[in-house]
PDB file of C-alpha atoms in Angstrom:
ATOM      1  CA  MET U   1    -103.042  82.695  76.735  1.00 46.00           C
ATOM      2  CA  THR U   2    -104.253  79.906  74.464  1.00 48.00           C
ATOM      3  CA  SER U   3    -104.905  79.579  70.741  1.00 49.00           C
ATOM      4  CA  ILE U   4    -106.608  77.120  68.436  1.00 47.00           C
ATOM      5  CA  PHE U   5    -103.353  75.129  68.457  1.00 49.00           C
ATOM      6  CA  GLY U   6    -103.419  74.809  72.227  1.00 54.00           C
ATOM      7  CA  HIS U   7    -101.302  76.120  75.072  1.00 63.00           C
ATOM      8  CA  PRO U   8     -97.981  77.821  74.042  1.00 63.00           C
ATOM      9  CA  ARG U   9     -96.009  75.361  76.189  1.00 66.00           C
ATOM     10  CA  ILE U  10     -97.531  72.450  74.341  1.00 61.00           C
ATOM     11  CA  ILE U  11     -96.686  74.081  71.002  1.00 57.00           C
ATOM     12  CA  LEU U  12     -93.081  74.720  72.057  1.00 58.00           C
ATOM     13  CA  GLY U  13     -92.806  71.193  73.371  1.00 62.00           C
ATOM     14  CA  THR U  14     -94.101  69.777  70.105  1.00 58.00           C
ATOM     15  CA  ILE U  15     -91.669  71.869  68.057  1.00 57.00           C
ATOM     16  CA  ALA U  16     -88.775  70.772  70.280  1.00 57.00           C
ATOM     17  CA  ALA U  17     -89.775  67.123  69.937  1.00 57.00           C
ATOM     18  CA  VAL U  18     -89.991  67.410  66.142  1.00 52.00           C
ATOM     19  CA  LEU U  19     -86.553  69.040  66.063  1.00 50.00           C
ATOM     20  CA  VAL U  20     -84.994  66.313  68.180  1.00 49.00           C
ATOM     21  CA  VAL U  21     -86.541  63.572  66.039  1.00 47.00           C
ATOM     22  CA  SER U  22     -85.379  65.351  62.859  1.00 47.00           C
ATOM     23  CA  ILE U  23     -81.830  65.690  64.107  1.00 44.00           C
ATOM     24  CA  MET U  24     -81.716  62.052  65.214  1.00 44.00           C
ATOM     25  CA  ALA U  25     -83.122  60.912  61.873  1.00 43.00           C
ATOM     26  CA  THR U  26     -80.520  62.972  60.028  1.00 42.00           C
ATOM     27  CA  VAL U  27     -77.709  61.500  62.084  1.00 39.00           C
ATOM     28  CA  THR U  28     -79.006  57.960  61.584  1.00 41.00           C
ATOM     29  CA  MET U  29     -79.534  58.312  57.839  1.00 41.00           C
ATOM     30  CA  ALA U  30     -76.326  60.194  57.066  1.00 39.00           C
ATOM     31  CA  ASP U  31     -74.111  57.142  56.597  1.00 44.00           C
ATOM     32  CA  ASP U  32     -71.902  59.062  54.169  1.00 45.00           C
ATOM     33  CA  ARG U  33     -70.574  61.458  56.768  1.00 41.00           C
ATOM     34  CA  PRO U  34     -66.952  61.080  57.885  1.00 40.00           C
ATOM     35  CA  LEU U  35     -66.673  58.756  60.831  1.00 40.00           C
ATOM     36  CA  THR U  36     -64.574  59.462  63.859  1.00 45.00           C
ATOM     37  CA  PRO U  37     -62.015  56.757  64.456  1.00 47.00           C
ATOM     38  CA  ARG U  38     -61.785  55.199  67.858  1.00 53.00           C
ATOM     39  CA  SER U  39     -58.759  56.565  69.515  1.00 47.00           C
ATOM     40  CA  ILE U  40     -56.178  55.390  71.943  1.00 52.00           C
ATOM     41  CA  PRO U  41     -54.980  57.987  74.439  1.00 57.00           C
ATOM     42  CA  LYS U  42     -52.890  60.779  73.005  1.00 63.00           C
ATOM     43  CA  PHE U  43     -49.288  60.323  74.104  1.00 64.00           C
ATOM     44  CA  GLY U  44     -46.759  63.028  74.782  1.00 67.00           C
ATOM     45  CA  GLY U  45     -43.145  62.783  73.686  1.00 68.00           C
ATOM     46  CA  THR U  46     -41.810  61.329  76.938  1.00 73.00           C
ATOM     47  CA  GLU U  47     -44.394  58.581  77.006  1.00 72.00           C
ATOM     48  CA  VAL U  48     -43.764  57.810  73.349  1.00 74.00           C
ATOM     49  CA  VAL U  49     -40.084  57.224  74.153  1.00 79.00           C
ATOM     50  CA  GLN U  50     -41.026  54.957  77.053  1.00 78.00           C
ATOM     51  CA  ARG U  51     -43.440  52.990  74.904  1.00 77.00           C
ATOM     52  CA  VAL U  52     -40.859  52.543  72.154  1.00 81.00           C
ATOM     53  CA  GLU U  53     -38.490  51.131  74.787  1.00 83.00           C
ATOM     54  CA  THR U  54     -41.257  48.798  75.990  1.00 83.00           C
ATOM     55  CA  MET U  55     -41.809  47.607  72.447  1.00 83.00           C
ATOM     56  CA  PHE U  56     -38.116  46.804  72.059  1.00 84.00           C
ATOM     57  CA  SER U  57     -37.827  45.032  75.389  1.00 85.00           C
ATOM     58  CA  GLY U  58     -41.028  43.017  74.874  1.00 86.00           C
ATOM     59  CA  ILE U  59     -40.328  41.775  71.358  1.00 93.00           C
ATOM     60  CA  LYS U  60     -37.158  40.358  69.833  1.00 94.00           C
ATOM     61  CA  TRP U  61     -36.730  42.116  66.498  1.00 95.00           C
ATOM     62  CA  HIS U  62     -34.754  40.678  63.607  1.00 96.00           C
ATOM     63  CA  GLY U  63     -33.225  43.122  61.165  1.00 95.00           C
ATOM     64  CA  GLU U  64     -32.785  40.807  58.186  1.00 96.00           C
ATOM     65  CA  PHE U  65     -35.696  39.222  56.358  1.00 97.00           C
ATOM     66  CA  GLU U  66     -33.882  36.038  55.391  1.00 97.00           C
ATOM     67  CA  GLN U  67     -32.660  35.528  58.943  1.00 97.00           C
ATOM     68  CA  ALA U  68     -36.136  36.159  60.374  1.00 98.00           C
ATOM     69  CA  MET U  69     -37.727  33.830  57.816  1.00 98.00           C
ATOM     70  CA  ALA U  70     -35.255  31.087  58.722  1.00 98.00           C
ATOM     71  CA  GLN U  71     -36.152  31.524  62.404  1.00 97.00           C
ATOM     72  CA  ALA U  72     -39.851  31.363  61.548  1.00 98.00           C
ATOM     73  CA  ALA U  73     -39.371  28.131  59.607  1.00 97.00           C
ATOM     74  CA  GLU U  74     -37.286  26.640  62.407  1.00 97.00           C
ATOM     75  CA  GLN U  75     -39.808  27.549  65.107  1.00 97.00           C
ATOM     76  CA  GLY U  76     -42.871  26.782  62.953  1.00 97.00           C
ATOM     77  CA  LYS U  77     -44.273  30.230  63.666  1.00 98.00           C
ATOM     78  CA  PRO U  78     -45.447  32.820  61.194  1.00 98.00           C
ATOM     79  CA  LEU U  79     -43.325  35.911  60.652  1.00 98.00           C
ATOM     80  CA  PHE U  80     -44.509  39.393  61.541  1.00 98.00           C
ATOM     81  CA  TRP U  81     -42.525  41.591  59.170  1.00 98.00           C
ATOM     82  CA  LEU U  82     -42.752  45.339  59.692  1.00 96.00           C
ATOM     83  CA  GLN U  83     -41.717  47.791  56.992  1.00 96.00           C
ATOM     84  CA  VAL U  84     -41.471  51.457  57.925  1.00 93.00           C
ATOM     85  CA  VAL U  85     -40.285  54.700  56.411  1.00 91.00           C
ATOM     86  CA  GLY U  86     -37.698  55.655  58.990  1.00 87.00           C
ATOM     87  CA  LYS U  87     -36.180  53.960  61.970  1.00 84.00           C
ATOM     88  CA  LEU U  88     -38.154  51.961  64.468  1.00 79.00           C
ATOM     89  CA  ASP U  89     -36.205  53.415  67.348  1.00 73.00           C
ATOM     90  CA  GLY U  90     -35.256  56.785  65.936  1.00 63.00           C
ATOM     91  CA  GLY U  91     -38.376  58.431  64.567  1.00 53.00           C
ATOM     92  CA  LEU U  92     -39.157  59.076  60.913  1.00 42.00           C
TER      93      LEU U  92
ATOM     94  CA  MET R   1     -48.178  53.256  69.307  1.00 67.00           C
ATOM     95  CA  THR R   2     -50.144  50.096  68.634  1.00 85.00           C
ATOM     96  CA  LEU R   3     -47.046  47.899  68.750  1.00 89.00           C
ATOM     97  CA  SER R   4     -46.221  49.119  72.250  1.00 88.00           C
ATOM     98  CA  GLU R   5     -49.605  48.120  73.669  1.00 88.00           C
ATOM     99  CA  PRO R   6     -49.102  45.296  76.217  1.00 90.00           C
ATOM    100  CA  LYS R   7     -51.750  43.048  74.652  1.00 92.00           C
ATOM    101  CA  VAL R   8     -50.167  43.508  71.207  1.00 94.00           C
ATOM    102  CA  ILE R   9     -46.663  42.796  72.506  1.00 95.00           C
ATOM    103  CA  GLU R  10     -47.912  39.639  74.207  1.00 95.00           C
ATOM    104  CA  LYS R  11     -49.714  38.462  71.073  1.00 96.00           C
ATOM    105  CA  LEU R  12     -46.747  39.073  68.788  1.00 97.00           C
ATOM    106  CA  SER R  13     -43.992  37.752  71.052  1.00 96.00           C
ATOM    107  CA  LYS R  14     -45.925  34.574  71.826  1.00 97.00           C
ATOM    108  CA  ASN R  15     -47.070  33.672  68.321  1.00 98.00           C
ATOM    109  CA  PHE R  16     -44.663  35.217  65.831  1.00 98.00           C
ATOM    110  CA  VAL R  17     -41.049  35.671  64.895  1.00 98.00           C
ATOM    111  CA  CYS R  18     -40.720  39.429  64.422  1.00 97.00           C
ATOM    112  CA  GLY R  19     -38.565  41.567  62.188  1.00 97.00           C
ATOM    113  CA  TRP R  20     -38.466  44.968  60.585  1.00 96.00           C
ATOM    114  CA  ARG R  21     -36.693  47.060  57.977  1.00 95.00           C
ATOM    115  CA  ASN R  22     -36.473  50.668  56.922  1.00 94.00           C
ATOM    116  CA  ILE R  23     -37.869  51.137  53.392  1.00 93.00           C
ATOM    117  CA  GLN R  24     -37.088  54.829  53.152  1.00 88.00           C
ATOM    118  CA  GLY R  25     -35.329  55.478  49.850  1.00 85.00           C
ATOM    119  CA  VAL R  26     -35.190  51.741  49.194  1.00 85.00           C
ATOM    120  CA  GLU R  27     -38.605  50.847  47.822  1.00 87.00           C
ATOM    121  CA  THR R  28     -40.398  52.818  45.110  1.00 85.00           C
ATOM    122  CA  TYR R  29     -43.737  52.379  46.872  1.00 85.00           C
ATOM    123  CA  ALA R  30     -42.417  53.868  50.123  1.00 85.00           C
ATOM    124  CA  GLY R  31     -44.238  57.027  51.100  1.00 77.00           C
ATOM    125  CA  LYS R  32     -42.938  60.388  52.134  1.00 68.00           C
ATOM    126  CA  SER R  33     -43.283  62.068  55.462  1.00 61.00           C
ATOM    127  CA  HIS R  34     -41.987  65.006  57.392  1.00 52.00           C
ATOM    128  CA  ASP R  35     -39.320  64.303  59.973  1.00 55.00           C
ATOM    129  CA  HIS R  36     -40.793  63.007  63.214  1.00 53.00           C
ATOM    130  CA  PRO R  37     -38.337  62.674  66.125  1.00 58.00           C
ATOM    131  CA  VAL R  38     -39.018  59.661  68.300  1.00 52.00           C
ATOM    132  CA  ALA R  39     -39.962  61.969  71.189  1.00 54.00           C
ATOM    133  CA  SER R  40     -42.667  63.812  69.221  1.00 56.00           C
ATOM    134  CA  SER R  41     -46.283  63.318  70.275  1.00 54.00           C
ATOM    135  CA  ALA R  42     -48.337  60.439  68.925  1.00 54.00           C
ATOM    136  CA  LEU R  43     -51.679  61.529  67.488  1.00 59.00           C
ATOM    137  CA  HIS R  44     -54.896  59.709  66.751  1.00 63.00           C
ATOM    138  CA  THR R  45     -55.654  58.515  63.262  1.00 80.00           C
ATOM    139  CA  SER R  46     -57.662  55.918  61.383  1.00 89.00           C
ATOM    140  CA  ASN R  47     -56.845  52.339  60.403  1.00 93.00           C
ATOM    141  CA  GLY R  48     -54.838  52.239  57.205  1.00 93.00           C
ATOM    142  CA  ALA R  49     -53.589  55.816  57.476  1.00 90.00           C
ATOM    143  CA  GLY R  50     -50.086  56.132  56.048  1.00 89.00           C
ATOM    144  CA  GLY R  51     -50.229  52.801  54.233  1.00 91.00           C
ATOM    145  CA  ARG R  52     -47.184  53.585  52.144  1.00 89.00           C
ATOM    146  CA  ASN R  53     -45.147  54.535  55.199  1.00 90.00           C
ATOM    147  CA  VAL R  54     -45.889  51.444  57.266  1.00 93.00           C
ATOM    148  CA  GLN R  55     -46.667  47.905  56.139  1.00 96.00           C
ATOM    149  CA  MET R  56     -47.252  45.026  58.528  1.00 97.00           C
ATOM    150  CA  LEU R  57     -46.838  41.733  56.720  1.00 98.00           C
ATOM    151  CA  PHE R  58     -47.730  38.337  58.136  1.00 98.00           C
ATOM    152  CA  VAL R  59     -45.886  35.494  56.453  1.00 98.00           C
ATOM    153  CA  ALA R  60     -46.313  31.761  57.004  1.00 98.00           C
ATOM    154  CA  PRO R  61     -43.157  29.736  57.829  1.00 98.00           C
ATOM    155  CA  SER R  62     -43.245  28.502  54.212  1.00 97.00           C
ATOM    156  CA  GLY R  63     -42.874  32.077  52.949  1.00 98.00           C
ATOM    157  CA  ASN R  64     -46.468  32.504  51.792  1.00 98.00           C
ATOM    158  CA  VAL R  65     -48.073  35.834  52.676  1.00 98.00           C
ATOM    159  CA  LEU R  66     -51.111  35.511  54.915  1.00 98.00           C
ATOM    160  CA  HIS R  67     -52.065  39.144  55.312  1.00 98.00           C
ATOM    161  CA  CYS R  68     -50.873  42.711  54.987  1.00 97.00           C
ATOM    162  CA  LEU R  69     -52.039  45.533  57.221  1.00 97.00           C
ATOM    163  CA  PRO R  70     -50.945  48.867  55.838  1.00 95.00           C
ATOM    164  CA  GLY R  71     -50.438  51.989  57.934  1.00 92.00           C
ATOM    165  CA  TYR R  72     -51.701  52.628  61.422  1.00 90.00           C
ATOM    166  CA  TRP R  73     -53.966  50.035  62.995  1.00 91.00           C
ATOM    167  CA  ASP R  74     -55.944  50.462  66.184  1.00 88.00           C
ATOM    168  CA  PRO R  75     -54.782  47.999  68.925  1.00 90.00           C
ATOM    169  CA  ASP R  76     -58.180  46.297  69.226  1.00 89.00           C
ATOM    170  CA  GLY R  77     -58.547  46.000  65.472  1.00 90.00           C
ATOM    171  CA  PHE R  78     -54.964  44.790  65.188  1.00 93.00           C
ATOM    172  CA  VAL R  79     -55.434  42.005  67.745  1.00 94.00           C
ATOM    173  CA  HIS R  80     -58.653  40.959  66.009  1.00 94.00           C
ATOM    174  CA  GLU R  81     -56.756  40.675  62.719  1.00 96.00           C
ATOM    175  CA  VAL R  82     -53.901  38.762  64.358  1.00 97.00           C
ATOM    176  CA  ASP R  83     -56.349  36.154  65.692  1.00 97.00           C
ATOM    177  CA  PHE R  84     -57.670  35.757  62.159  1.00 98.00           C
ATOM    178  CA  ILE R  85     -54.119  35.458  60.785  1.00 98.00           C
ATOM    179  CA  LEU R  86     -53.313  32.686  63.256  1.00 98.00           C
ATOM    180  CA  GLU R  87     -56.290  30.766  61.859  1.00 98.00           C
ATOM    181  CA  LEU R  88     -54.972  31.343  58.343  1.00 98.00           C
ATOM    182  CA  ALA R  89     -51.577  30.016  59.449  1.00 98.00           C
ATOM    183  CA  LYS R  90     -53.263  26.785  60.579  1.00 98.00           C
ATOM    184  CA  LEU R  91     -54.990  26.502  57.216  1.00 98.00           C
ATOM    185  CA  GLU R  92     -51.726  27.154  55.382  1.00 98.00           C
ATOM    186  CA  SER R  93     -49.905  24.396  57.277  1.00 97.00           C
ATOM    187  CA  SER R  94     -52.745  21.878  56.982  1.00 98.00           C
ATOM    188  CA  GLU R  95     -52.731  18.734  54.846  1.00 97.00           C
ATOM    189  CA  LEU R  96     -55.163  20.166  52.303  1.00 98.00           C
ATOM    190  CA  SER R  97     -54.106  20.494  48.666  1.00 98.00           C
ATOM    191  CA  ILE R  98     -52.756  23.880  47.626  1.00 96.00           C
ATOM    192  CA  LEU R  99     -55.876  24.503  45.506  1.00 97.00           C
ATOM    193  CA  GLU R 100     -58.155  23.821  48.450  1.00 98.00           C
ATOM    194  CA  LYS R 101     -56.018  25.999  50.686  1.00 98.00           C
ATOM    195  CA  ARG R 102     -56.230  28.859  48.205  1.00 98.00           C
ATOM    196  CA  ASP R 103     -59.996  28.505  47.900  1.00 98.00           C
ATOM    197  CA  GLN R 104     -60.405  28.549  51.665  1.00 98.00           C
ATOM    198  CA  PHE R 105     -57.931  31.424  52.005  1.00 98.00           C
ATOM    199  CA  GLN R 106     -60.011  33.557  49.652  1.00 98.00           C
ATOM    200  CA  LEU R 107     -63.270  32.686  51.381  1.00 98.00           C
ATOM    201  CA  ALA R 108     -61.755  33.274  54.803  1.00 98.00           C
ATOM    202  CA  HIS R 109     -60.600  36.793  53.896  1.00 98.00           C
ATOM    203  CA  LEU R 110     -63.951  37.750  52.381  1.00 98.00           C
ATOM    204  CA  ASN R 111     -65.964  36.236  55.219  1.00 98.00           C
ATOM    205  CA  HIS R 112     -63.770  37.864  57.821  1.00 98.00           C
ATOM    206  CA  ALA R 113     -64.231  41.267  56.199  1.00 97.00           C
ATOM    207  CA  ALA R 114     -67.981  40.747  56.058  1.00 97.00           C
ATOM    208  CA  HIS R 115     -68.011  40.105  59.794  1.00 96.00           C
ATOM    209  CA  HIS R 116     -65.907  43.073  60.816  1.00 96.00           C
ATOM    210  CA  SER R 117     -67.596  44.976  63.601  1.00 93.00           C
ATOM    211  CA  GLU R 118     -69.214  48.303  62.884  1.00 92.00           C
ATOM    212  CA  GLN R 119     -66.501  49.851  65.051  1.00 90.00           C
ATOM    213  CA  VAL R 120     -63.658  48.427  62.982  1.00 92.00           C
ATOM    214  CA  VAL R 121     -65.312  49.648  59.780  1.00 93.00           C
ATOM    215  CA  LYS R 122     -65.814  53.087  61.320  1.00 90.00           C
ATOM    216  CA  ASP R 123     -62.188  53.146  62.404  1.00 89.00           C
ATOM    217  CA  SER R 124     -61.018  52.408  58.876  1.00 93.00           C
ATOM    218  CA  SER R 125     -62.381  55.345  56.882  1.00 92.00           C
ATOM    219  CA  LEU R 126     -60.047  56.909  54.371  1.00 92.00           C
ATOM    220  CA  GLN R 127     -58.517  60.188  55.447  1.00 87.00           C
ATOM    221  CA  GLY R 128     -59.477  63.291  53.484  1.00 86.00           C
ATOM    222  CA  PHE R 129     -56.396  63.561  51.284  1.00 85.00           C
ATOM    223  CA  ASP R 130     -56.378  59.822  50.591  1.00 89.00           C
ATOM    224  CA  LYS R 131     -60.040  59.961  49.647  1.00 91.00           C
ATOM    225  CA  MET R 132     -59.389  62.819  47.221  1.00 90.00           C
ATOM    226  CA  ARG R 133     -56.739  60.751  45.481  1.00 90.00           C
ATOM    227  CA  GLU R 134     -59.071  57.762  45.188  1.00 93.00           C
ATOM    228  CA  GLU R 135     -61.828  59.985  43.790  1.00 92.00           C
ATOM    229  CA  LYS R 136     -59.490  60.919  40.964  1.00 91.00           C
ATOM    230  CA  ALA R 137     -58.526  57.296  40.345  1.00 89.00           C
ATOM    231  CA  GLU R 138     -60.666  55.587  37.767  1.00 87.00           C
ATOM    232  CA  GLY R 139     -61.825  52.147  38.837  1.00 90.00           C
ATOM    233  CA  SER R 140     -60.711  52.565  42.444  1.00 94.00           C
ATOM    234  CA  ASP R 141     -61.790  49.631  44.589  1.00 94.00           C
ATOM    235  CA  PHE R 142     -62.683  52.158  47.288  1.00 95.00           C
ATOM    236  CA  ARG R 143     -65.752  53.075  45.203  1.00 95.00           C
ATOM    237  CA  ARG R 144     -69.095  51.631  46.213  1.00 94.00           C
ATOM    238  CA  LYS R 145     -70.603  49.481  43.503  1.00 90.00           C
ATOM    239  CA  THR R 146     -74.040  50.967  44.152  1.00 92.00           C
ATOM    240  CA  ASP R 147     -73.341  54.627  43.429  1.00 92.00           C
ATOM    241  CA  GLY R 148     -69.618  54.863  42.698  1.00 91.00           C
ATOM    242  CA  ALA R 149     -68.931  57.026  45.752  1.00 92.00           C
ATOM    243  CA  VAL R 150     -65.515  56.602  47.390  1.00 93.00           C
ATOM    244  CA  MET R 151     -66.926  55.455  50.711  1.00 92.00           C
ATOM    245  CA  ARG R 152     -65.429  51.996  51.146  1.00 95.00           C
ATOM    246  CA  THR R 153     -63.041  51.469  54.017  1.00 95.00           C
ATOM    247  CA  VAL R 154     -59.446  50.238  54.196  1.00 96.00           C
ATOM    248  CA  ASP R 155     -60.305  47.180  56.318  1.00 95.00           C
ATOM    249  CA  GLN R 156     -62.693  45.895  53.661  1.00 97.00           C
ATOM    250  CA  VAL R 157     -60.541  46.701  50.642  1.00 97.00           C
ATOM    251  CA  MET R 158     -57.436  45.101  52.166  1.00 97.00           C
ATOM    252  CA  HIS R 159     -59.170  41.771  52.717  1.00 98.00           C
ATOM    253  CA  GLU R 160     -60.429  41.862  49.140  1.00 97.00           C
ATOM    254  CA  ARG R 161     -56.968  42.620  47.801  1.00 97.00           C
ATOM    255  CA  MET R 162     -55.545  39.742  49.851  1.00 98.00           C
ATOM    256  CA  ALA R 163     -58.289  37.404  48.606  1.00 98.00           C
ATOM    257  CA  ARG R 164     -57.039  38.128  45.085  1.00 97.00           C
ATOM    258  CA  ARG R 165     -53.555  37.026  46.168  1.00 98.00           C
ATOM    259  CA  PRO R 166     -54.173  33.588  47.675  1.00 98.00           C
ATOM    260  CA  LEU R 167     -51.116  32.312  49.494  1.00 98.00           C
ATOM    261  CA  LEU R 168     -48.604  34.031  47.240  1.00 97.00           C
ATOM    262  CA  ASN R 169     -44.988  33.561  48.199  1.00 97.00           C
ATOM    263  CA  MET R 170     -43.284  36.681  49.538  1.00 97.00           C
ATOM    264  CA  SER R 171     -41.007  36.683  46.478  1.00 96.00           C
ATOM    265  CA  ARG R 172     -44.068  37.080  44.226  1.00 96.00           C
ATOM    266  CA  PHE R 173     -46.153  39.265  46.505  1.00 97.00           C
ATOM    267  CA  ASP R 174     -46.788  42.614  44.766  1.00 97.00           C
ATOM    268  CA  ILE R 175     -46.869  44.746  47.877  1.00 95.00           C
ATOM    269  CA  GLU R 176     -46.580  47.918  45.795  1.00 94.00           C
ATOM    270  CA  ASN R 177     -50.087  47.225  44.444  1.00 95.00           C
ATOM    271  CA  VAL R 178     -51.498  46.037  47.751  1.00 95.00           C
ATOM    272  CA  VAL R 179     -50.638  49.314  49.468  1.00 94.00           C
ATOM    273  CA  ASP R 180     -51.478  51.463  46.459  1.00 92.00           C
ATOM    274  CA  TYR R 181     -54.109  53.838  47.785  1.00 93.00           C
ATOM    275  CA  GLY R 182     -54.166  57.405  48.934  1.00 87.00           C
ATOM    276  CA  THR R 183     -51.314  59.836  48.652  1.00 81.00           C
ATOM    277  CA  ARG R 184     -47.635  58.991  48.905  1.00 73.00           C
ATOM    278  CA  PHE R 185     -47.192  61.765  51.415  1.00 66.00           C
ATOM    279  CA  TYR R 186     -48.576  61.251  54.889  1.00 57.00           C
ATOM    280  CA  ASP R 187     -48.919  64.121  57.319  1.00 54.00           C
ATOM    281  CA  LYS R 188     -49.754  63.310  60.910  1.00 49.00           C
ATOM    282  CA  TYR R 189     -51.024  66.833  61.555  1.00 50.00           C
ATOM    283  CA  GLY R 190     -54.060  66.348  59.383  1.00 45.00           C
ATOM    284  CA  ASP R 191     -55.144  66.764  55.794  1.00 43.00           C
ATOM    285  CA  GLY R 192     -51.879  68.084  54.487  1.00 45.00           C
ATOM    286  CA  CYS R 193     -51.550  68.907  50.832  1.00 45.00           C
ATOM    287  CA  CYS R 194     -48.492  68.231  48.853  1.00 46.00           C
ATOM    288  CA  ASP R 195     -46.845  68.232  45.490  1.00 41.00           C
ATOM    289  CA  LEU R 196     -45.658  64.679  45.496  1.00 45.00           C
ATOM    290  CA  GLU R 197     -44.059  64.652  42.107  1.00 43.00           C
ATOM    291  CA  LYS R 198     -41.849  67.573  43.029  1.00 42.00           C
ATOM    292  CA  GLY R 199     -41.395  66.344  46.564  1.00 43.00           C
ATOM    293  CA  LYS R 200     -42.391  69.653  48.072  1.00 45.00           C
ATOM    294  CA  PRO R 201     -44.980  69.085  50.755  1.00 45.00           C
ATOM    295  CA  THR R 202     -46.733  72.222  51.917  1.00 46.00           C
ATOM    296  CA  MET R 203     -48.722  73.277  54.951  1.00 44.00           C
ATOM    297  CA  PRO R 204     -52.257  71.927  55.243  1.00 45.00           C
ATOM    298  CA  LYS R 205     -54.829  74.372  53.960  1.00 47.00           C
ATOM    299  CA  ASN R 206     -56.566  76.464  56.622  1.00 47.00           C
ATOM    300  CA  ASP R 207     -54.023  75.449  59.199  1.00 46.00           C
ATOM    301  CA  LYS R 208     -51.299  77.485  60.739  1.00 46.00           C
ATOM    302  CA  MET R 209     -48.234  76.394  62.578  1.00 44.00           C
ATOM    303  CA  LYS R 210     -48.992  76.153  66.245  1.00 48.00           C
ATOM    304  CA  PRO R 211     -46.587  77.587  68.788  1.00 46.00           C
ATOM    305  CA  GLY R 212     -44.821  74.908  70.759  1.00 45.00           C
ATOM    306  CA  LYS R 213     -45.599  72.181  68.266  1.00 45.00           C
ATOM    307  CA  TYR R 214     -42.992  70.411  66.212  1.00 40.00           C
ATOM    308  CA  GLN R 215     -42.790  72.220  62.907  1.00 40.00           C
ATOM    309  CA  GLY R 216     -39.921  70.616  61.104  1.00 39.00           C
ATOM    310  CA  GLY R 217     -40.106  69.992  57.421  1.00 40.00           C
ATOM    311  CA  TRP R 218     -42.778  72.352  56.080  1.00 37.00           C
ATOM    312  CA  LYS R 219     -41.801  74.264  53.027  1.00 41.00           C
ATOM    313  CA  LYS R 220     -43.306  77.445  51.654  1.00 38.00           C
ATOM    314  CA  LYS R 221     -45.649  77.121  48.715  1.00 40.00           C
ATOM    315  CA  GLY R 222     -44.581  78.309  45.304  1.00 36.00           C
TER     316      GLY R 222
END
């Protein structure tokens, strides 16, 4: 069956194409929508413990700012100083 | 979990002296959080989330602060920032006059922010509860200048805040203002609500405790 607008398949196809274009345009234009952060793999508790151990074995951590700053000055390297609510090795 | 990534460990151990301290109950700007045992799961979040709970400071051997990354930072974004910081360290130790160094420090921070990848900017959106707080704050630097909407991202704002603090010594560095955004309470389970002044965090709205998940710390409302 045909109409003045053409074959039903053509009409459906046209509607589908318009919908797809509309959705894509909406997504492209909507720069105010919340953005999904890139994620690293989700880690379970056991792996978290292992990774914390890796962090401690791979980096020498100073516990006193003055001492760390003196080391930085002596070695001519910048200081990476981490401040956290809680313990680095014991959770928050 | 960023600091346990092999590429991050390599970058830090090779180029920096590292140290840490617990600011809980010590600093007035320190945030609040529920208890999280070390063996609890690590969840995904955005750059800058929990900025009052974690601060990563980069300080030149002279004691001048090069950069401050607050809260969580994605490993790729973190390494990108560290490479930039190493360039700042070279500038800081150069033979230029202090005025020239400060000028270049400011320009470097602003230029670096302008060249952040789309991915880094996307990764640095404010979380819902932090955004709500900034919407209530008059003159928040998270507002867009064009329409005033709180749509600016932590990566951009942090570089601007650092550009306004060119090579300040750690003793003069007002970290409480640098990390002043969002709520003081950070909840890793999502958009938690809280009564910060009374120190009584409550369950996130429309969320129920999930069986098998760590549930320590929630208090009943009212």
